[in-house]
PDB file of C-alpha atoms in Angstrom:
ATOM      1  CA  GLN A   1      -0.753  -8.566  17.893  1.00  0.00           C
ATOM      2  CA  LYS A   2      -0.769  -7.290  14.330  1.00  0.00           C
ATOM      3  CA  GLU A   3      -3.884  -7.964  12.284  1.00  0.00           C
ATOM      4  CA  VAL A   4      -1.790  -9.194   9.363  1.00  0.00           C
ATOM      5  CA  GLU A   5       1.407 -11.166   9.819  1.00  0.00           C
ATOM      6  CA  GLN A   6       3.946 -11.633   7.061  1.00  0.00           C
ATOM      7  CA  ASP A   7       7.510 -12.899   7.274  1.00  0.00           C
ATOM      8  CA  PRO A   8       9.785 -10.063   6.090  1.00  0.00           C
ATOM      9  CA  GLY A   9      12.394 -12.456   4.675  1.00  0.00           C
ATOM     10  CA  PRO A  10      14.575 -12.035   2.743  1.00  0.00           C
ATOM     11  CA  LEU A  11      13.637 -15.064   0.691  1.00  0.00           C
ATOM     12  CA  SER A  12      16.328 -16.056  -1.783  1.00  0.00           C
ATOM     13  CA  VAL A  13      15.581 -18.523  -4.588  1.00  0.00           C
ATOM     14  CA  PRO A  14      17.408 -19.566  -7.750  1.00  0.00           C
ATOM     15  CA  GLU A  15      16.020 -18.546 -11.102  1.00  0.00           C
ATOM     16  CA  GLY A  16      13.311 -20.921 -12.283  1.00  0.00           C
ATOM     17  CA  ALA A  17      12.266 -22.015  -8.793  1.00  0.00           C
ATOM     18  CA  ILE A  18       8.818 -21.567  -7.299  1.00  0.00           C
ATOM     19  CA  VAL A  19       8.466 -18.675  -4.873  1.00  0.00           C
ATOM     20  CA  SER A  20       6.033 -19.353  -2.044  1.00  0.00           C
ATOM     21  CA  LEU A  21       4.751 -16.434   0.017  1.00  0.00           C
ATOM     22  CA  ASN A  22       2.106 -16.329   2.696  1.00  0.00           C
ATOM     23  CA  CYS A  23       0.295 -14.194   5.240  1.00  0.00           C
ATOM     24  CA  THR A  24      -1.833 -14.975   8.225  1.00  0.00           C
ATOM     25  CA  TYR A  25      -4.476 -12.725   9.673  1.00  0.00           C
ATOM     26  CA  SER A  26      -6.648 -12.510  12.736  1.00  0.00           C
ATOM     27  CA  ASN A  27      -9.695 -10.521  11.626  1.00  0.00           C
ATOM     28  CA  SER A  28     -12.365 -12.886  10.316  1.00  0.00           C
ATOM     29  CA  ALA A  29     -14.150  -9.923   8.726  1.00  0.00           C
ATOM     30  CA  PHE A  30     -11.570  -9.648   5.963  1.00  0.00           C
ATOM     31  CA  GLN A  31     -13.172 -10.560   2.659  1.00  0.00           C
ATOM     32  CA  TYR A  32     -10.925  -9.073  -0.029  1.00  0.00           C
ATOM     33  CA  PHE A  33      -7.337 -10.192  -0.345  1.00  0.00           C
ATOM     34  CA  MET A  34      -4.662  -8.651  -2.506  1.00  0.00           C
ATOM     35  CA  TRP A  35      -1.024  -9.146  -3.322  1.00  0.00           C
ATOM     36  CA  TYR A  36       1.117  -6.178  -4.278  1.00  0.00           C
ATOM     37  CA  ARG A  37       4.630  -6.023  -5.653  1.00  0.00           C
ATOM     38  CA  GLN A  38       6.855  -3.129  -4.610  1.00  0.00           C
ATOM     39  CA  TYR A  39      10.216  -2.356  -6.100  1.00  0.00           C
ATOM     40  CA  SER A  40      12.692  -0.371  -4.056  1.00  0.00           C
ATOM     41  CA  ARG A  41      11.628   3.262  -3.531  1.00  0.00           C
ATOM     42  CA  LYS A  42       8.483   2.780  -5.632  1.00  0.00           C
ATOM     43  CA  GLY A  43       4.804   2.526  -4.848  1.00  0.00           C
ATOM     44  CA  PRO A  44       3.079  -0.878  -4.690  1.00  0.00           C
ATOM     45  CA  GLU A  45       1.446  -2.303  -7.805  1.00  0.00           C
ATOM     46  CA  LEU A  46      -1.439  -4.754  -7.673  1.00  0.00           C
ATOM     47  CA  LEU A  47      -0.621  -8.304  -8.753  1.00  0.00           C
ATOM     48  CA  MET A  48      -3.577 -10.384  -7.679  1.00  0.00           C
ATOM     49  CA  TYR A  49      -6.985  -9.775  -6.185  1.00  0.00           C
ATOM     50  CA  THR A  50      -9.221 -12.435  -4.620  1.00  0.00           C
ATOM     51  CA  TYR A  51     -12.609 -12.243  -2.985  1.00  0.00           C
ATOM     52  CA  SER A  52     -13.345 -14.685  -0.154  1.00  0.00           C
ATOM     53  CA  SER A  53     -11.887 -18.185  -0.340  1.00  0.00           C
ATOM     54  CA  GLY A  54     -10.471 -20.074  -3.277  1.00  0.00           C
ATOM     55  CA  ASN A  55      -7.711 -20.010  -5.843  1.00  0.00           C
ATOM     56  CA  LYS A  56      -6.958 -17.604  -8.627  1.00  0.00           C
ATOM     57  CA  GLU A  57      -4.362 -17.990 -11.339  1.00  0.00           C
ATOM     58  CA  ASP A  58      -2.887 -15.353 -13.612  1.00  0.00           C
ATOM     59  CA  GLY A  59       0.043 -16.382 -15.746  1.00  0.00           C
ATOM     60  CA  ARG A  60       2.907 -17.410 -13.476  1.00  0.00           C
ATOM     61  CA  PHE A  61       1.056 -16.202 -10.365  1.00  0.00           C
ATOM     62  CA  THR A  62      -1.380 -18.192  -8.217  1.00  0.00           C
ATOM     63  CA  ALA A  63      -3.156 -16.765  -5.198  1.00  0.00           C
ATOM     64  CA  GLN A  64      -4.866 -18.939  -2.623  1.00  0.00           C
ATOM     65  CA  VAL A  65      -7.148 -17.947   0.229  1.00  0.00           C
ATOM     66  CA  ASP A  66      -8.115 -20.263   3.073  1.00  0.00           C
ATOM     67  CA  LYS A  67     -10.500 -18.320   5.269  1.00  0.00           C
ATOM     68  CA  SER A  68     -11.002 -21.212   7.667  1.00  0.00           C
ATOM     69  CA  SER A  69      -7.311 -21.053   8.536  1.00  0.00           C
ATOM     70  CA  LYS A  70      -7.009 -17.281   8.016  1.00  0.00           C
ATOM     71  CA  TYR A  71      -4.141 -17.936   5.655  1.00  0.00           C
ATOM     72  CA  ILE A  72      -3.368 -16.633   2.200  1.00  0.00           C
ATOM     73  CA  SER A  73      -0.628 -17.587  -0.211  1.00  0.00           C
ATOM     74  CA  LEU A  74       1.003 -16.377  -3.400  1.00  0.00           C
ATOM     75  CA  PHE A  75       3.011 -18.674  -5.631  1.00  0.00           C
ATOM     76  CA  ILE A  76       5.285 -17.489  -8.417  1.00  0.00           C
ATOM     77  CA  ARG A  77       6.275 -20.169 -10.922  1.00  0.00           C
ATOM     78  CA  ASP A  78       9.370 -20.081 -13.084  1.00  0.00           C
ATOM     79  CA  SER A  79      10.765 -17.164 -11.106  1.00  0.00           C
ATOM     80  CA  GLN A  80      12.897 -14.600 -12.893  1.00  0.00           C
ATOM     81  CA  PRO A  81      15.459 -12.098 -11.574  1.00  0.00           C
ATOM     82  CA  SER A  82      12.958  -9.395 -12.502  1.00  0.00           C
ATOM     83  CA  ASP A  83      10.633 -10.856  -9.857  1.00  0.00           C
ATOM     84  CA  SER A  84      13.059  -9.640  -7.202  1.00  0.00           C
ATOM     85  CA  ALA A  85      11.019  -7.194  -5.147  1.00  0.00           C
ATOM     86  CA  THR A  86       9.070  -6.904  -1.930  1.00  0.00           C
ATOM     87  CA  TYR A  87       5.682  -8.591  -1.986  1.00  0.00           C
ATOM     88  CA  LEU A  88       2.984  -7.254   0.290  1.00  0.00           C
ATOM     89  CA  CYS A  89      -0.259  -8.907   1.152  1.00  0.00           C
ATOM     90  CA  ALA A  90      -3.212  -6.680   1.904  1.00  0.00           C
ATOM     91  CA  MET A  91      -6.785  -7.257   2.924  1.00  0.00           C
ATOM     92  CA  THR A  92      -9.935  -5.378   3.755  1.00  0.00           C
ATOM     93  CA  PRO A  93     -13.261  -6.181   5.362  1.00  0.00           C
ATOM     94  CA  THR A  94     -16.502  -5.695   3.517  1.00  0.00           C
ATOM     95  CA  ASP A  95     -17.722  -2.833   5.658  1.00  0.00           C
ATOM     96  CA  SER A  96     -14.504  -0.795   5.790  1.00  0.00           C
ATOM     97  CA  TRP A  97     -14.405   0.384   2.274  1.00  0.00           C
ATOM     98  CA  GLY A  98     -10.974   0.808   0.887  1.00  0.00           C
ATOM     99  CA  LYS A  99      -9.109   0.534   4.182  1.00  0.00           C
ATOM    100  CA  LEU A 100      -6.408  -1.910   3.350  1.00  0.00           C
ATOM    101  CA  GLN A 101      -4.462  -3.652   6.094  1.00  0.00           C
ATOM    102  CA  PHE A 102      -1.005  -4.499   4.824  1.00  0.00           C
ATOM    103  CA  GLY A 103       1.461  -7.117   5.883  1.00  0.00           C
ATOM    104  CA  ALA A 104       5.047  -6.040   6.452  1.00  0.00           C
ATOM    105  CA  GLY A 105       6.090  -7.370   3.054  1.00  0.00           C
ATOM    106  CA  THR A 106       8.459 -10.198   2.135  1.00  0.00           C
ATOM    107  CA  GLN A 107      11.631  -9.324   0.282  1.00  0.00           C
ATOM    108  CA  VAL A 108      12.259 -11.800  -2.527  1.00  0.00           C
ATOM    109  CA  VAL A 109      15.595 -12.188  -4.282  1.00  0.00           C
ATOM    110  CA  VAL A 110      15.766 -14.359  -7.388  1.00  0.00           C
ATOM    111  CA  THR A 111      19.363 -15.174  -8.248  1.00  0.00           C
ATOM    112  CA  PRO A 112      20.425 -15.922 -11.843  1.00  0.00           C
TER     113      PRO A 112
ATOM    114  CA  GLY B  18      -3.869   0.449 -15.054  1.00  0.00           C
ATOM    115  CA  ALA B  19      -4.508   3.994 -13.973  1.00  0.00           C
ATOM    116  CA  VAL B  20      -1.607   6.317 -13.224  1.00  0.00           C
ATOM    117  CA  VAL B  21      -1.031   8.210 -10.012  1.00  0.00           C
ATOM    118  CA  SER B  22       1.850  10.629  -9.680  1.00  0.00           C
ATOM    119  CA  GLN B  23       3.461  12.209  -6.658  1.00  0.00           C
ATOM    120  CA  HIS B  24       5.582  15.298  -6.385  1.00  0.00           C
ATOM    121  CA  PRO B  25       8.242  15.695  -5.213  1.00  0.00           C
ATOM    122  CA  SER B  26       9.802  12.238  -5.313  1.00  0.00           C
ATOM    123  CA  ARG B  27      12.168  13.174  -2.528  1.00  0.00           C
ATOM    124  CA  VAL B  28      12.589  16.179  -0.309  1.00  0.00           C
ATOM    125  CA  ILE B  29      15.062  17.181   2.363  1.00  0.00           C
ATOM    126  CA  CYS B  30      14.087  19.926   4.752  1.00  0.00           C
ATOM    127  CA  LYS B  31      15.191  21.507   7.984  1.00  0.00           C
ATOM    128  CA  SER B  32      13.475  20.759  11.251  1.00  0.00           C
ATOM    129  CA  GLY B  33      10.591  23.137  11.892  1.00  0.00           C
ATOM    130  CA  THR B  34       9.702  23.786   8.275  1.00  0.00           C
ATOM    131  CA  SER B  35       6.580  22.610   6.450  1.00  0.00           C
ATOM    132  CA  VAL B  36       6.568  20.366   3.420  1.00  0.00           C
ATOM    133  CA  LYS B  37       3.780  19.857   0.894  1.00  0.00           C
ATOM    134  CA  ILE B  38       3.419  16.642  -1.092  1.00  0.00           C
ATOM    135  CA  GLU B  39       1.098  16.440  -4.092  1.00  0.00           C
ATOM    136  CA  CYS B  40      -0.752  13.385  -5.315  1.00  0.00           C
ATOM    137  CA  ARG B  41      -2.408  13.447  -8.732  1.00  0.00           C
ATOM    138  CA  SER B  42      -4.534  10.967 -10.622  1.00  0.00           C
ATOM    139  CA  LEU B  43      -3.498  11.480 -14.231  1.00  0.00           C
ATOM    140  CA  ASP B  44      -6.100   9.626 -16.268  1.00  0.00           C
ATOM    141  CA  PHE B  45      -9.091   9.133 -13.995  1.00  0.00           C
ATOM    142  CA  GLN B  46     -11.147  11.002 -11.457  1.00  0.00           C
ATOM    143  CA  ALA B  47     -10.214   9.989  -7.942  1.00  0.00           C
ATOM    144  CA  THR B  48     -13.238  10.083  -5.695  1.00  0.00           C
ATOM    145  CA  THR B  49     -11.139   8.975  -2.784  1.00  0.00           C
ATOM    146  CA  MET B  50      -7.462   9.260  -2.036  1.00  0.00           C
ATOM    147  CA  PHE B  51      -5.500   7.614   0.733  1.00  0.00           C
ATOM    148  CA  TRP B  52      -2.257   8.645   2.384  1.00  0.00           C
ATOM    149  CA  TYR B  53       0.134   6.082   3.807  1.00  0.00           C
ATOM    150  CA  ARG B  54       3.532   6.215   5.425  1.00  0.00           C
ATOM    151  CA  GLN B  55       6.056   3.436   5.295  1.00  0.00           C
ATOM    152  CA  PHE B  56       9.125   2.942   7.466  1.00  0.00           C
ATOM    153  CA  PRO B  57      12.002   0.778   6.229  1.00  0.00           C
ATOM    154  CA  LYS B  58      11.109  -2.922   6.168  1.00  0.00           C
ATOM    155  CA  GLN B  59       7.688  -2.177   7.613  1.00  0.00           C
ATOM    156  CA  SER B  60       4.208  -2.270   6.175  1.00  0.00           C
ATOM    157  CA  LEU B  61       2.295   0.660   4.814  1.00  0.00           C
ATOM    158  CA  MET B  62       0.347   2.371   7.546  1.00  0.00           C
ATOM    159  CA  LEU B  63      -2.789   4.203   6.557  1.00  0.00           C
ATOM    160  CA  MET B  64      -2.709   7.772   7.807  1.00  0.00           C
ATOM    161  CA  ALA B  65      -5.901   9.234   6.426  1.00  0.00           C
ATOM    162  CA  THR B  66      -8.644   8.928   3.855  1.00  0.00           C
ATOM    163  CA  SER B  67      -9.758  11.937   1.888  1.00  0.00           C
ATOM    164  CA  ASN B  68     -12.860  12.344  -0.218  1.00  0.00           C
ATOM    165  CA  GLU B  69     -13.061  15.131  -2.748  1.00  0.00           C
ATOM    166  CA  GLY B  70     -14.643  18.229  -1.273  1.00  0.00           C
ATOM    167  CA  SER B  71     -14.832  17.019   2.310  1.00  0.00           C
ATOM    168  CA  LYS B  72     -12.593  16.814   5.335  1.00  0.00           C
ATOM    169  CA  ALA B  73     -10.147  13.973   5.610  1.00  0.00           C
ATOM    170  CA  THR B  74     -10.705  11.112   8.026  1.00  0.00           C
ATOM    171  CA  TYR B  75      -7.606  10.406  10.067  1.00  0.00           C
ATOM    172  CA  GLU B  76      -6.599   7.082  11.531  1.00  0.00           C
ATOM    173  CA  GLN B  77      -6.147   6.742  15.254  1.00  0.00           C
ATOM    174  CA  GLY B  78      -2.873   8.201  16.430  1.00  0.00           C
ATOM    175  CA  VAL B  79      -2.355  10.465  13.415  1.00  0.00           C
ATOM    176  CA  GLU B  80      -2.268  14.159  14.302  1.00  0.00           C
ATOM    177  CA  LYS B  81      -4.568  16.003  11.943  1.00  0.00           C
ATOM    178  CA  ASP B  82      -3.021  19.370  12.800  1.00  0.00           C
ATOM    179  CA  LYS B  83       0.401  18.079  11.881  1.00  0.00           C
ATOM    180  CA  PHE B  84      -0.563  16.256   8.715  1.00  0.00           C
ATOM    181  CA  LEU B  85      -2.872  18.563   6.787  1.00  0.00           C
ATOM    182  CA  ILE B  86      -4.723  16.935   3.921  1.00  0.00           C
ATOM    183  CA  ASN B  87      -6.587  18.781   1.216  1.00  0.00           C
ATOM    184  CA  HIS B  88      -8.540  17.083  -1.568  1.00  0.00           C
ATOM    185  CA  ALA B  89      -9.698  20.090  -3.518  1.00  0.00           C
ATOM    186  CA  SER B  90     -10.406  18.390  -6.826  1.00  0.00           C
ATOM    187  CA  LEU B  91     -11.051  14.959  -8.290  1.00  0.00           C
ATOM    188  CA  THR B  92      -7.466  14.717  -9.494  1.00  0.00           C
ATOM    189  CA  LEU B  93      -5.422  16.308  -6.718  1.00  0.00           C
ATOM    190  CA  SER B  94      -4.817  15.727  -3.042  1.00  0.00           C
ATOM    191  CA  THR B  95      -2.074  17.330  -0.977  1.00  0.00           C
ATOM    192  CA  LEU B  96      -0.427  16.311   2.272  1.00  0.00           C
ATOM    193  CA  THR B  97       1.342  19.036   4.213  1.00  0.00           C
ATOM    194  CA  VAL B  98       3.667  18.004   7.010  1.00  0.00           C
ATOM    195  CA  THR B  99       3.731  21.012   9.298  1.00  0.00           C
ATOM    196  CA  SER B 100       6.653  21.867  11.564  1.00  0.00           C
ATOM    197  CA  ALA B 101       8.472  18.757  10.454  1.00  0.00           C
ATOM    198  CA  HIS B 102      10.818  16.960  12.820  1.00  0.00           C
ATOM    199  CA  PRO B 103      13.358  14.183  12.214  1.00  0.00           C
ATOM    200  CA  GLU B 104      10.875  11.551  13.403  1.00  0.00           C
ATOM    201  CA  ASP B 105       8.611  12.548  10.488  1.00  0.00           C
ATOM    202  CA  SER B 106      11.242  11.279   8.077  1.00  0.00           C
ATOM    203  CA  SER B 107       9.586   8.478   6.147  1.00  0.00           C
ATOM    204  CA  PHE B 108       8.314   7.298   2.791  1.00  0.00           C
ATOM    205  CA  TYR B 109       4.886   8.790   2.117  1.00  0.00           C
ATOM    206  CA  ILE B 110       2.691   7.069  -0.456  1.00  0.00           C
ATOM    207  CA  CYS B 111      -0.688   8.104  -1.762  1.00  0.00           C
ATOM    208  CA  SER B 112      -3.252   5.986  -3.525  1.00  0.00           C
ATOM    209  CA  ALA B 113      -6.380   6.849  -5.419  1.00  0.00           C
ATOM    210  CA  THR B 114      -9.540   5.116  -6.467  1.00  0.00           C
ATOM    211  CA  SER B 115     -12.499   6.044  -8.588  1.00  0.00           C
ATOM    212  CA  GLY B 116     -14.827   3.702  -6.740  1.00  0.00           C
ATOM    213  CA  ARG B 117     -17.142   4.718  -3.944  1.00  0.00           C
ATOM    214  CA  GLU B 118     -19.565   1.888  -3.362  1.00  0.00           C
ATOM    215  CA  ASN B 119     -17.603  -1.198  -4.271  1.00  0.00           C
ATOM    216  CA  THR B 120     -15.589  -2.500  -1.359  1.00  0.00           C
ATOM    217  CA  GLY B 121     -12.206  -3.663  -2.470  1.00  0.00           C
ATOM    218  CA  SER B 122     -12.202  -1.351  -5.445  1.00  0.00           C
ATOM    219  CA  GLU B 123      -8.658  -1.171  -6.700  1.00  0.00           C
ATOM    220  CA  GLN B 124      -6.425   1.500  -5.283  1.00  0.00           C
ATOM    221  CA  PHE B 125      -3.733   2.786  -7.598  1.00  0.00           C
ATOM    222  CA  PHE B 126      -0.597   3.824  -5.797  1.00  0.00           C
ATOM    223  CA  GLY B 127       1.737   6.688  -6.461  1.00  0.00           C
ATOM    224  CA  PRO B 128       5.504   6.185  -6.575  1.00  0.00           C
ATOM    225  CA  GLY B 129       5.989   7.660  -3.111  1.00  0.00           C
ATOM    226  CA  THR B 130       7.821  10.640  -1.649  1.00  0.00           C
ATOM    227  CA  ARG B 131      10.913  10.199   0.471  1.00  0.00           C
ATOM    228  CA  LEU B 132      10.951  12.870   3.191  1.00  0.00           C
ATOM    229  CA  THR B 133      14.126  13.490   5.168  1.00  0.00           C
ATOM    230  CA  VAL B 134      14.016  16.021   7.964  1.00  0.00           C
ATOM    231  CA  LEU B 135      17.399  17.201   9.187  1.00  0.00           C
TER     232      LEU B 135
END
């Protein structure tokens, strides 16, 4: 069983819709949770960063962490065609500095 | 954010040859650099962690004699794929961070290097 599970998609939504992405994980030691966006043939770029449980909002992006359910989510409001990319969740435990465990990534396609 | 570059962006080589990939932090000193590989539609898999001036730490299952990592300065790390074979064909991505103590310190990723071994 993978430590981090993420549906690879593709997830197709019309422009303006809300994109809902999620990951589940099995390691209760994970404390830091990130969402990265990766365009084709490019390196990932950090979108959101959350420590422990709770919500975090940044512009059109909202990240949620539910540690009791080992479930994290990313919501993108008012989606744009430029949001079309692969979104990867990543997480790391407190005592494994810097060692990110990535999900497989969900491919998102926002159609005009 | 900070900028990390990789060179080359893509390389095609013959089976049995060695290929060197460079990873540079352009506007910050990278105490630690990480090397990942990514297969199509799969997640990034951490290969090794390198700290400036010391030997790299390899993840389980990664052959250290095949994937040579050198982190000679605070702005440069290199990955050399020795005696490359077709199964080594992949997307190799490096990341760098200036943090040492702070868990979860942001890693800045390079644009990746596409390696194709014929």
